[in-house]
Amino acid sequence: APWHLMMSLIPSRGCLLDLPWEDILVPHILCHLPLQQLLSLQRVSKSFQSLIQLYLANMRCFDSSQIGPAIPRAAFVNLLKDNEVLQQLDLQNCSDWLTDRELLPVIGQNHHLHHIQLKGCAQLSRHALVAISLSCPNLRQLSLAHCEWVDSLSLRSLADHCKALEAVDLTACRQLKDEAICYLVQKCSRLKSLSLAVNANVGDVAVEEIAKCCPELEHLDLTGCLRVKNDSIRVLAEYCPKLRSLKVKHCHNVAESSLSILRNRGVDLDVEPPMQGALILLQDVVGFAPFINLQI
């Protein structure tokens, strides 16, 4: 459909490239085409190549999944070499090819980035996070899930320079301990969403500091945080009135005695209340749980 739209706008006695590039083609037509198709257009002619390069230089969002998981390193560098206006950069699961060498120049010349997705980018280093913190003062969303290279020093740099952060995903960043998380939330009090899932080093100290420092918090993921206990969940309930969802699956020291406070408030929890869980299990095993009246 986007291609037919493009063709329909070609003047009857002219060429597509006769349309104004910056006023019409780039903002109103090329933006509707898949990135991979745009890159193919570069091979049509030198004029098309110049047009696509202009588009790439003015692109606000880059998502590597639009091209494929295995972008050649040189191709990625070439795609973004002239761009200084990126606002969103999504490089999820690019561990096969993305290193500091490719990422740092892009980060260094794009100071308007507010959304960065680096989930699963295992070949980066702490220098990538330091570069982000120094170059992206307006950053609001950052995913570092499964980036085990994230350490406390680089996280401190992020906290010191990116105080507008609203959503941070630190799933499976196993180097981080309570102290690093406490420093982050003390500096970034606007956080609305935070994931610390799959981190056995995170415990009550971090959760209580999150509760006291982040009154706007809406979503917290503590899945698999084995050191989290009931006391910190109660503090969370007390200090975070805007909390909408909490994940505590596999947190074996968190019981219904603390979760019920949040459950009664309508917070979405990823664990069922004990009675309901027992009914589901009974239904699976016996097959007649819906007919049992367990009113007390």
PDB file of C-alpha atoms in Angstrom:
ATOM      1  CA  ALA A   1       0.000   0.000   0.000  1.00  0.00           C
ATOM      2  CA  PRO A   2       2.729   2.589   0.824  1.00  0.00           C
ATOM      3  CA  TRP A   3       4.392   1.849  -2.527  1.00  0.00           C
ATOM      4  CA  HIS A   4       1.121   2.447  -4.409  1.00  0.00           C
ATOM      5  CA  LEU A   5       0.745   5.699  -2.464  1.00  0.00           C
ATOM      6  CA  MET A   6       4.178   6.743  -3.604  1.00  0.00           C
ATOM      7  CA  MET A   7       3.468   5.899  -7.244  1.00  0.00           C
ATOM      8  CA  SER A   8       0.145   7.729  -7.177  1.00  0.00           C
ATOM      9  CA  LEU A   9       1.918  10.923  -6.227  1.00  0.00           C
ATOM     10  CA  ILE A  10       4.315  10.857  -9.165  1.00  0.00           C
ATOM     11  CA  PRO A  11       3.458  13.739 -11.516  1.00  0.00           C
ATOM     12  CA  SER A  12       1.935  12.410 -14.755  1.00  0.00           C
ATOM     13  CA  ARG A  13       4.601  14.007 -16.902  1.00  0.00           C
ATOM     14  CA  GLY A  14       7.427  14.055 -14.440  1.00  0.00           C
ATOM     15  CA  CYS A  15       9.411  11.910 -12.064  1.00  0.00           C
ATOM     16  CA  LEU A  16       8.937  11.006  -8.429  1.00  0.00           C
ATOM     17  CA  LEU A  17      12.181  12.787  -7.671  1.00  0.00           C
ATOM     18  CA  ASP A  18      10.705  16.041  -9.018  1.00  0.00           C
ATOM     19  CA  LEU A  19       8.645  16.333  -5.847  1.00  0.00           C
ATOM     20  CA  PRO A  20      10.234  18.417  -3.066  1.00  0.00           C
ATOM     21  CA  TRP A  21      12.516  16.059  -1.155  1.00  0.00           C
ATOM     22  CA  GLU A  22      12.611  17.584   2.317  1.00  0.00           C
ATOM     23  CA  ASP A  23       9.045  18.902   2.320  1.00  0.00           C
ATOM     24  CA  ILE A  24       7.199  16.001   0.657  1.00  0.00           C
ATOM     25  CA  LEU A  25       9.194  12.852  -0.064  1.00  0.00           C
ATOM     26  CA  VAL A  26      11.106  12.461   3.209  1.00  0.00           C
ATOM     27  CA  PRO A  27       8.447  13.411   5.817  1.00  0.00           C
ATOM     28  CA  HIS A  28       5.284  12.255   4.038  1.00  0.00           C
ATOM     29  CA  ILE A  29       6.142   9.355   1.723  1.00  0.00           C
ATOM     30  CA  LEU A  30       9.400   7.598   2.573  1.00  0.00           C
ATOM     31  CA  CYS A  31       8.432   7.333   6.238  1.00  0.00           C
ATOM     32  CA  HIS A  32       5.653   4.886   5.241  1.00  0.00           C
ATOM     33  CA  LEU A  33       8.009   2.436   3.541  1.00  0.00           C
ATOM     34  CA  PRO A  34       9.834  -0.404   5.333  1.00  0.00           C
ATOM     35  CA  LEU A  35      13.473   0.420   5.954  1.00  0.00           C
ATOM     36  CA  GLN A  36      14.663  -2.618   4.028  1.00  0.00           C
ATOM     37  CA  GLN A  37      12.734  -1.479   0.948  1.00  0.00           C
ATOM     38  CA  LEU A  38      14.183   2.009   1.251  1.00  0.00           C
ATOM     39  CA  LEU A  39      17.692   0.607   1.291  1.00  0.00           C
ATOM     40  CA  SER A  40      16.918  -1.346  -1.882  1.00  0.00           C
ATOM     41  CA  LEU A  41      15.849   1.888  -3.583  1.00  0.00           C
ATOM     42  CA  GLN A  42      19.411   3.168  -3.262  1.00  0.00           C
ATOM     43  CA  ARG A  43      20.411   0.828  -6.070  1.00  0.00           C
ATOM     44  CA  VAL A  44      17.980   2.372  -8.577  1.00  0.00           C
ATOM     45  CA  SER A  45      20.092   5.431  -9.396  1.00  0.00           C
ATOM     46  CA  LYS A  46      22.463   7.981  -7.919  1.00  0.00           C
ATOM     47  CA  SER A  47      19.538  10.352  -7.390  1.00  0.00           C
ATOM     48  CA  PHE A  48      17.626   7.724  -5.423  1.00  0.00           C
ATOM     49  CA  GLN A  49      20.773   7.022  -3.431  1.00  0.00           C
ATOM     50  CA  SER A  50      21.037  10.712  -2.512  1.00  0.00           C
ATOM     51  CA  LEU A  51      17.342  10.788  -1.569  1.00  0.00           C
ATOM     52  CA  ILE A  52      17.637   7.773   0.737  1.00  0.00           C
ATOM     53  CA  GLN A  53      20.777   9.190   2.340  1.00  0.00           C
ATOM     54  CA  LEU A  54      18.840  12.383   3.049  1.00  0.00           C
ATOM     55  CA  TYR A  55      16.072  10.297   4.608  1.00  0.00           C
ATOM     56  CA  LEU A  56      18.537   8.341   6.777  1.00  0.00           C
ATOM     57  CA  ALA A  57      20.152  11.569   7.966  1.00  0.00           C
ATOM     58  CA  ASN A  58      16.753  12.894   9.105  1.00  0.00           C
ATOM     59  CA  MET A  59      15.376   9.652  10.550  1.00  0.00           C
ATOM     60  CA  ARG A  60      14.007  10.031  14.092  1.00  0.00           C
ATOM     61  CA  CYS A  61      13.624   6.300  14.857  1.00  0.00           C
ATOM     62  CA  PHE A  62      15.878   3.372  14.006  1.00  0.00           C
ATOM     63  CA  ASP A  63      14.797  -0.216  14.673  1.00  0.00           C
ATOM     64  CA  SER A  64      17.288  -2.888  13.639  1.00  0.00           C
ATOM     65  CA  SER A  65      14.535  -5.527  13.471  1.00  0.00           C
ATOM     66  CA  GLN A  66      13.203  -3.816  10.329  1.00  0.00           C
ATOM     67  CA  ILE A  67      16.336  -4.957   8.512  1.00  0.00           C
ATOM     68  CA  GLY A  68      17.061  -8.273  10.198  1.00  0.00           C
ATOM     69  CA  PRO A  69      18.994  -9.609  13.179  1.00  0.00           C
ATOM     70  CA  ALA A  70      22.388  -9.808  11.477  1.00  0.00           C
ATOM     71  CA  ILE A  71      23.191  -6.373  10.034  1.00  0.00           C
ATOM     72  CA  PRO A  72      26.761  -6.156   8.743  1.00  0.00           C
ATOM     73  CA  ARG A  73      28.759  -3.899  11.047  1.00  0.00           C
ATOM     74  CA  ALA A  74      29.819  -1.606   8.210  1.00  0.00           C
ATOM     75  CA  ALA A  75      26.226  -1.298   6.993  1.00  0.00           C
ATOM     76  CA  PHE A  76      24.985  -0.139  10.407  1.00  0.00           C
ATOM     77  CA  VAL A  77      27.740   2.461  10.678  1.00  0.00           C
ATOM     78  CA  ASN A  78      26.998   3.702   7.162  1.00  0.00           C
ATOM     79  CA  LEU A  79      23.249   3.915   7.783  1.00  0.00           C
ATOM     80  CA  LEU A  80      23.556   6.292  10.729  1.00  0.00           C
ATOM     81  CA  LYS A  81      26.840   8.084  10.041  1.00  0.00           C
ATOM     82  CA  ASP A  82      25.138  11.396   9.113  1.00  0.00           C
ATOM     83  CA  ASN A  83      22.234  11.251  11.549  1.00  0.00           C
ATOM     84  CA  GLU A  84      22.227  13.666  14.482  1.00  0.00           C
ATOM     85  CA  VAL A  85      18.479  13.797  15.165  1.00  0.00           C
ATOM     86  CA  LEU A  86      17.653  10.266  16.369  1.00  0.00           C
ATOM     87  CA  GLN A  87      15.105  10.098  19.186  1.00  0.00           C
ATOM     88  CA  GLN A  88      14.589   6.324  19.396  1.00  0.00           C
ATOM     89  CA  LEU A  89      17.218   3.635  18.910  1.00  0.00           C
ATOM     90  CA  ASP A  90      16.162  -0.016  19.078  1.00  0.00           C
ATOM     91  CA  LEU A  91      18.985  -2.562  18.813  1.00  0.00           C
ATOM     92  CA  GLN A  92      17.386  -5.455  20.665  1.00  0.00           C
ATOM     93  CA  ASN A  93      19.218  -8.802  20.484  1.00  0.00           C
ATOM     94  CA  CYS A  94      22.056  -7.555  18.274  1.00  0.00           C
ATOM     95  CA  SER A  95      24.685  -9.491  20.214  1.00  0.00           C
ATOM     96  CA  ASP A  96      26.071 -11.120  17.061  1.00  0.00           C
ATOM     97  CA  TRP A  97      27.523  -7.917  15.663  1.00  0.00           C
ATOM     98  CA  LEU A  98      27.043  -4.869  17.908  1.00  0.00           C
ATOM     99  CA  THR A  99      30.067  -3.728  19.933  1.00  0.00           C
ATOM    100  CA  ASP A 100      31.161  -0.424  21.487  1.00  0.00           C
ATOM    101  CA  ARG A 101      32.987   0.406  18.258  1.00  0.00           C
ATOM    102  CA  GLU A 102      29.736   0.565  16.277  1.00  0.00           C
ATOM    103  CA  LEU A 103      27.473   2.014  18.990  1.00  0.00           C
ATOM    104  CA  LEU A 104      29.566   4.776  20.559  1.00  0.00           C
ATOM    105  CA  PRO A 105      29.781   7.045  17.467  1.00  0.00           C
ATOM    106  CA  VAL A 106      25.983   6.871  17.035  1.00  0.00           C
ATOM    107  CA  ILE A 107      25.416   7.721  20.700  1.00  0.00           C
ATOM    108  CA  GLY A 108      28.027  10.466  20.649  1.00  0.00           C
ATOM    109  CA  GLN A 109      26.373  12.444  17.851  1.00  0.00           C
ATOM    110  CA  ASN A 110      22.725  11.983  18.880  1.00  0.00           C
ATOM    111  CA  HIS A 111      21.926  14.093  21.909  1.00  0.00           C
ATOM    112  CA  HIS A 112      18.145  13.996  21.463  1.00  0.00           C
ATOM    113  CA  LEU A 113      17.717  10.289  22.171  1.00  0.00           C
ATOM    114  CA  HIS A 114      14.936   9.626  24.674  1.00  0.00           C
ATOM    115  CA  HIS A 115      14.391   5.884  24.055  1.00  0.00           C
ATOM    116  CA  ILE A 116      17.181   3.284  23.794  1.00  0.00           C
ATOM    117  CA  GLN A 117      16.646  -0.487  23.607  1.00  0.00           C
ATOM    118  CA  LEU A 118      19.765  -2.650  24.078  1.00  0.00           C
ATOM    119  CA  LYS A 119      18.201  -5.853  25.397  1.00  0.00           C
ATOM    120  CA  GLY A 120      20.484  -8.826  24.862  1.00  0.00           C
ATOM    121  CA  CYS A 121      23.380  -6.815  23.394  1.00  0.00           C
ATOM    122  CA  ALA A 122      25.980  -8.916  25.179  1.00  0.00           C
ATOM    123  CA  GLN A 123      29.105  -7.681  23.374  1.00  0.00           C
ATOM    124  CA  LEU A 124      28.882  -4.111  24.644  1.00  0.00           C
ATOM    125  CA  SER A 125      30.778  -2.910  27.710  1.00  0.00           C
ATOM    126  CA  ARG A 126      30.286  -0.477  30.580  1.00  0.00           C
ATOM    127  CA  HIS A 127      31.712   2.236  28.278  1.00  0.00           C
ATOM    128  CA  ALA A 128      28.484   2.090  26.256  1.00  0.00           C
ATOM    129  CA  LEU A 129      26.396   2.997  29.303  1.00  0.00           C
ATOM    130  CA  VAL A 130      28.792   5.780  30.291  1.00  0.00           C
ATOM    131  CA  ALA A 131      28.565   7.180  26.747  1.00  0.00           C
ATOM    132  CA  ILE A 132      24.764   7.086  26.915  1.00  0.00           C
ATOM    133  CA  SER A 133      24.756   8.898  30.243  1.00  0.00           C
ATOM    134  CA  LEU A 134      27.041  11.653  28.957  1.00  0.00           C
ATOM    135  CA  SER A 135      25.358  12.145  25.568  1.00  0.00           C
ATOM    136  CA  CYS A 136      21.643  11.657  26.291  1.00  0.00           C
ATOM    137  CA  PRO A 137      20.503  14.041  29.050  1.00  0.00           C
ATOM    138  CA  ASN A 138      16.846  13.727  27.992  1.00  0.00           C
ATOM    139  CA  LEU A 139      16.750   9.917  28.087  1.00  0.00           C
ATOM    140  CA  ARG A 140      13.411   8.619  29.377  1.00  0.00           C
ATOM    141  CA  GLN A 141      13.382   4.899  28.524  1.00  0.00           C
ATOM    142  CA  LEU A 142      16.321   2.500  28.625  1.00  0.00           C
ATOM    143  CA  SER A 143      16.399  -1.289  28.377  1.00  0.00           C
ATOM    144  CA  LEU A 144      19.576  -3.093  29.429  1.00  0.00           C
ATOM    145  CA  ALA A 145      17.930  -6.471  29.989  1.00  0.00           C
ATOM    146  CA  HIS A 146      20.383  -9.382  29.912  1.00  0.00           C
ATOM    147  CA  CYS A 147      23.349  -7.006  29.612  1.00  0.00           C
ATOM    148  CA  GLU A 148      25.574  -8.524  32.264  1.00  0.00           C
ATOM    149  CA  TRP A 149      28.319  -5.982  31.533  1.00  0.00           C
ATOM    150  CA  VAL A 150      26.312  -3.301  33.382  1.00  0.00           C
ATOM    151  CA  ASP A 151      28.114  -2.591  36.661  1.00  0.00           C
ATOM    152  CA  SER A 152      27.591  -0.243  39.587  1.00  0.00           C
ATOM    153  CA  LEU A 153      29.987   2.457  38.329  1.00  0.00           C
ATOM    154  CA  SER A 154      28.340   2.761  34.915  1.00  0.00           C
ATOM    155  CA  LEU A 155      24.891   2.764  36.529  1.00  0.00           C
ATOM    156  CA  ARG A 156      25.990   5.584  38.836  1.00  0.00           C
ATOM    157  CA  SER A 157      27.018   7.577  35.763  1.00  0.00           C
ATOM    158  CA  LEU A 158      23.575   7.004  34.266  1.00  0.00           C
ATOM    159  CA  ALA A 159      21.887   8.125  37.487  1.00  0.00           C
ATOM    160  CA  ASP A 160      24.041  11.267  37.726  1.00  0.00           C
ATOM    161  CA  HIS A 161      23.303  12.487  34.204  1.00  0.00           C
ATOM    162  CA  CYS A 162      19.893  11.117  33.163  1.00  0.00           C
ATOM    163  CA  LYS A 163      17.514  12.321  35.834  1.00  0.00           C
ATOM    164  CA  ALA A 164      14.509  12.358  33.474  1.00  0.00           C
ATOM    165  CA  LEU A 165      14.425   8.549  33.280  1.00  0.00           C
ATOM    166  CA  GLU A 166      10.929   7.082  33.555  1.00  0.00           C
ATOM    167  CA  ALA A 167      11.458   3.427  32.580  1.00  0.00           C
ATOM    168  CA  VAL A 168      14.548   1.262  33.144  1.00  0.00           C
ATOM    169  CA  ASP A 169      14.874  -2.471  32.500  1.00  0.00           C
ATOM    170  CA  LEU A 170      17.762  -4.081  34.404  1.00  0.00           C
ATOM    171  CA  THR A 171      16.555  -7.673  34.073  1.00  0.00           C
ATOM    172  CA  ALA A 172      19.407 -10.139  34.654  1.00  0.00           C
ATOM    173  CA  CYS A 173      22.011  -7.406  35.181  1.00  0.00           C
ATOM    174  CA  ARG A 174      23.570  -9.670  37.777  1.00  0.00           C
ATOM    175  CA  GLN A 175      26.502  -7.439  38.773  1.00  0.00           C
ATOM    176  CA  LEU A 176      24.132  -4.960  40.387  1.00  0.00           C
ATOM    177  CA  LYS A 177      23.493  -5.058  44.121  1.00  0.00           C
ATOM    178  CA  ASP A 178      21.277  -3.092  46.483  1.00  0.00           C
ATOM    179  CA  GLU A 179      23.703  -0.181  46.760  1.00  0.00           C
ATOM    180  CA  ALA A 180      23.701   0.501  43.004  1.00  0.00           C
ATOM    181  CA  ILE A 181      19.911   0.329  42.767  1.00  0.00           C
ATOM    182  CA  CYS A 182      19.537   2.676  45.738  1.00  0.00           C
ATOM    183  CA  TYR A 183      21.817   5.236  44.080  1.00  0.00           C
ATOM    184  CA  LEU A 184      19.810   5.032  40.845  1.00  0.00           C
ATOM    185  CA  VAL A 185      16.414   5.646  42.441  1.00  0.00           C
ATOM    186  CA  GLN A 186      17.725   8.412  44.701  1.00  0.00           C
ATOM    187  CA  LYS A 187      18.810  10.343  41.603  1.00  0.00           C
ATOM    188  CA  CYS A 188      15.964   9.299  39.273  1.00  0.00           C
ATOM    189  CA  SER A 189      12.845   9.894  41.320  1.00  0.00           C
ATOM    190  CA  ARG A 190      10.579  10.182  38.247  1.00  0.00           C
ATOM    191  CA  LEU A 191      10.760   6.439  37.555  1.00  0.00           C
ATOM    192  CA  LYS A 192       7.415   4.898  36.633  1.00  0.00           C
ATOM    193  CA  SER A 193       8.626   1.468  35.511  1.00  0.00           C
ATOM    194  CA  LEU A 194      11.574  -0.569  36.804  1.00  0.00           C
ATOM    195  CA  SER A 195      12.592  -4.189  36.279  1.00  0.00           C
ATOM    196  CA  LEU A 196      15.131  -5.881  38.542  1.00  0.00           C
ATOM    197  CA  ALA A 197      14.029  -9.400  37.598  1.00  0.00           C
ATOM    198  CA  VAL A 198      16.351 -12.398  37.767  1.00  0.00           C
ATOM    199  CA  ASN A 199      18.814 -10.760  40.143  1.00  0.00           C
ATOM    200  CA  ALA A 200      19.547 -12.722  43.304  1.00  0.00           C
ATOM    201  CA  ASN A 201      21.628  -9.818  44.676  1.00  0.00           C
ATOM    202  CA  VAL A 202      18.634  -7.484  44.981  1.00  0.00           C
ATOM    203  CA  GLY A 203      16.866  -7.513  48.339  1.00  0.00           C
ATOM    204  CA  ASP A 204      14.736  -5.539  50.780  1.00  0.00           C
ATOM    205  CA  VAL A 205      17.142  -2.601  51.059  1.00  0.00           C
ATOM    206  CA  ALA A 206      16.767  -1.787  47.358  1.00  0.00           C
ATOM    207  CA  VAL A 207      12.998  -2.308  47.292  1.00  0.00           C
ATOM    208  CA  GLU A 208      12.417  -0.076  50.314  1.00  0.00           C
ATOM    209  CA  GLU A 209      14.568   2.676  48.774  1.00  0.00           C
ATOM    210  CA  ILE A 210      12.625   2.367  45.508  1.00  0.00           C
ATOM    211  CA  ALA A 211       9.391   2.797  47.462  1.00  0.00           C
ATOM    212  CA  LYS A 212      10.581   5.875  49.333  1.00  0.00           C
ATOM    213  CA  CYS A 213      12.246   7.611  46.372  1.00  0.00           C
ATOM    214  CA  CYS A 214       9.826   6.886  43.509  1.00  0.00           C
ATOM    215  CA  PRO A 215       6.294   8.033  44.382  1.00  0.00           C
ATOM    216  CA  GLU A 216       5.309   7.918  40.676  1.00  0.00           C
ATOM    217  CA  LEU A 217       6.166   4.210  40.363  1.00  0.00           C
ATOM    218  CA  GLU A 218       3.535   2.236  38.429  1.00  0.00           C
ATOM    219  CA  HIS A 219       5.270  -1.016  37.428  1.00  0.00           C
ATOM    220  CA  LEU A 220       7.896  -3.029  39.324  1.00  0.00           C
ATOM    221  CA  ASP A 221       9.275  -6.414  38.287  1.00  0.00           C
ATOM    222  CA  LEU A 222      11.022  -8.398  41.038  1.00  0.00           C
ATOM    223  CA  THR A 223      10.648 -11.832  39.436  1.00  0.00           C
ATOM    224  CA  GLY A 224      13.215 -14.217  40.877  1.00  0.00           C
ATOM    225  CA  CYS A 225      14.648 -11.728  43.387  1.00  0.00           C
ATOM    226  CA  LEU A 226      15.103 -14.340  46.091  1.00  0.00           C
ATOM    227  CA  ARG A 227      16.250 -11.929  48.813  1.00  0.00           C
ATOM    228  CA  VAL A 228      13.090  -9.809  48.700  1.00  0.00           C
ATOM    229  CA  LYS A 229      10.817 -10.400  51.713  1.00  0.00           C
ATOM    230  CA  ASN A 230       7.460  -9.296  53.085  1.00  0.00           C
ATOM    231  CA  ASP A 231       8.682  -6.211  54.932  1.00  0.00           C
ATOM    232  CA  SER A 232       9.783  -4.381  51.784  1.00  0.00           C
ATOM    233  CA  ILE A 233       6.540  -5.233  49.979  1.00  0.00           C
ATOM    234  CA  ARG A 234       4.620  -3.598  52.827  1.00  0.00           C
ATOM    235  CA  VAL A 235       6.792  -0.470  52.478  1.00  0.00           C
ATOM    236  CA  LEU A 236       6.102  -0.504  48.748  1.00  0.00           C
ATOM    237  CA  ALA A 237       2.379  -0.572  49.450  1.00  0.00           C
ATOM    238  CA  GLU A 238       2.713   2.328  51.867  1.00  0.00           C
ATOM    239  CA  TYR A 239       4.823   4.682  49.743  1.00  0.00           C
ATOM    240  CA  CYS A 240       3.706   3.944  46.150  1.00  0.00           C
ATOM    241  CA  PRO A 241       0.028   4.894  45.784  1.00  0.00           C
ATOM    242  CA  LYS A 242       0.217   4.812  41.964  1.00  0.00           C
ATOM    243  CA  LEU A 243       1.528   1.237  41.718  1.00  0.00           C
ATOM    244  CA  ARG A 244      -0.460  -0.673  39.095  1.00  0.00           C
ATOM    245  CA  SER A 245       1.472  -3.926  38.681  1.00  0.00           C
ATOM    246  CA  LEU A 246       3.980  -5.943  40.694  1.00  0.00           C
ATOM    247  CA  LYS A 247       5.730  -9.139  39.633  1.00  0.00           C
ATOM    248  CA  VAL A 248       7.033 -11.340  42.448  1.00  0.00           C
ATOM    249  CA  LYS A 249       6.878 -14.816  40.945  1.00  0.00           C
ATOM    250  CA  HIS A 250       9.626 -17.065  42.365  1.00  0.00           C
ATOM    251  CA  CYS A 251      10.185 -14.646  45.259  1.00  0.00           C
ATOM    252  CA  HIS A 252       9.783 -17.430  47.815  1.00  0.00           C
ATOM    253  CA  ASN A 253      10.017 -15.123  50.840  1.00  0.00           C
ATOM    254  CA  VAL A 254       7.078 -12.958  49.734  1.00  0.00           C
ATOM    255  CA  ALA A 255       3.757 -14.202  51.108  1.00  0.00           C
ATOM    256  CA  GLU A 256       0.081 -13.301  50.811  1.00  0.00           C
ATOM    257  CA  SER A 257       0.223 -11.453  54.138  1.00  0.00           C
ATOM    258  CA  SER A 258       2.004  -8.569  52.378  1.00  0.00           C
ATOM    259  CA  LEU A 259       0.599  -9.040  48.876  1.00  0.00           C
ATOM    260  CA  SER A 260      -3.010  -8.875  50.083  1.00  0.00           C
ATOM    261  CA  ILE A 261      -2.573  -5.164  50.880  1.00  0.00           C
ATOM    262  CA  LEU A 262      -1.774  -4.485  47.235  1.00  0.00           C
ATOM    263  CA  ARG A 263      -4.277  -7.013  45.932  1.00  0.00           C
ATOM    264  CA  ASN A 264      -7.102  -5.309  47.824  1.00  0.00           C
ATOM    265  CA  ARG A 265      -6.042  -2.032  46.245  1.00  0.00           C
ATOM    266  CA  GLY A 266      -6.441  -3.458  42.747  1.00  0.00           C
ATOM    267  CA  VAL A 267      -2.747  -3.815  41.939  1.00  0.00           C
ATOM    268  CA  ASP A 268      -2.138  -6.431  39.235  1.00  0.00           C
ATOM    269  CA  LEU A 269      -0.039  -9.260  40.728  1.00  0.00           C
ATOM    270  CA  ASP A 270       1.494 -12.183  38.859  1.00  0.00           C
ATOM    271  CA  VAL A 271       0.749 -14.701  41.632  1.00  0.00           C
ATOM    272  CA  GLU A 272      -2.724 -15.971  42.476  1.00  0.00           C
ATOM    273  CA  PRO A 273      -4.112 -15.790  46.026  1.00  0.00           C
ATOM    274  CA  PRO A 274      -3.651 -19.117  47.864  1.00  0.00           C
ATOM    275  CA  MET A 275      -7.307 -20.206  47.768  1.00  0.00           C
ATOM    276  CA  GLN A 276      -7.687 -19.456  44.079  1.00  0.00           C
ATOM    277  CA  GLY A 277      -4.437 -21.240  43.337  1.00  0.00           C
ATOM    278  CA  ALA A 278      -5.654 -24.294  45.224  1.00  0.00           C
ATOM    279  CA  LEU A 279      -8.931 -24.308  43.265  1.00  0.00           C
ATOM    280  CA  ILE A 280      -7.112 -24.133  39.947  1.00  0.00           C
ATOM    281  CA  LEU A 281      -4.859 -27.004  40.985  1.00  0.00           C
ATOM    282  CA  LEU A 282      -7.875 -29.041  42.120  1.00  0.00           C
ATOM    283  CA  GLN A 283      -9.650 -28.382  38.845  1.00  0.00           C
ATOM    284  CA  ASP A 284      -6.622 -29.537  36.878  1.00  0.00           C
ATOM    285  CA  VAL A 285      -6.249 -32.714  38.901  1.00  0.00           C
ATOM    286  CA  VAL A 286      -9.850 -33.737  39.578  1.00  0.00           C
ATOM    287  CA  GLY A 287     -11.817 -31.761  37.021  1.00  0.00           C
ATOM    288  CA  PHE A 288     -14.748 -30.647  39.185  1.00  0.00           C
ATOM    289  CA  ALA A 289     -13.521 -27.662  41.180  1.00  0.00           C
ATOM    290  CA  PRO A 290     -16.172 -25.302  39.725  1.00  0.00           C
ATOM    291  CA  PHE A 291     -18.876 -27.357  41.464  1.00  0.00           C
ATOM    292  CA  ILE A 292     -17.330 -27.083  44.920  1.00  0.00           C
ATOM    293  CA  ASN A 293     -18.703 -24.470  47.294  1.00  0.00           C
ATOM    294  CA  LEU A 294     -15.920 -23.296  49.597  1.00  0.00           C
ATOM    295  CA  GLN A 295     -17.669 -20.287  51.110  1.00  0.00           C
ATOM    296  CA  ILE A 296     -16.768 -19.692  54.719  1.00  0.00           C
TER     297      ILE A 296
END
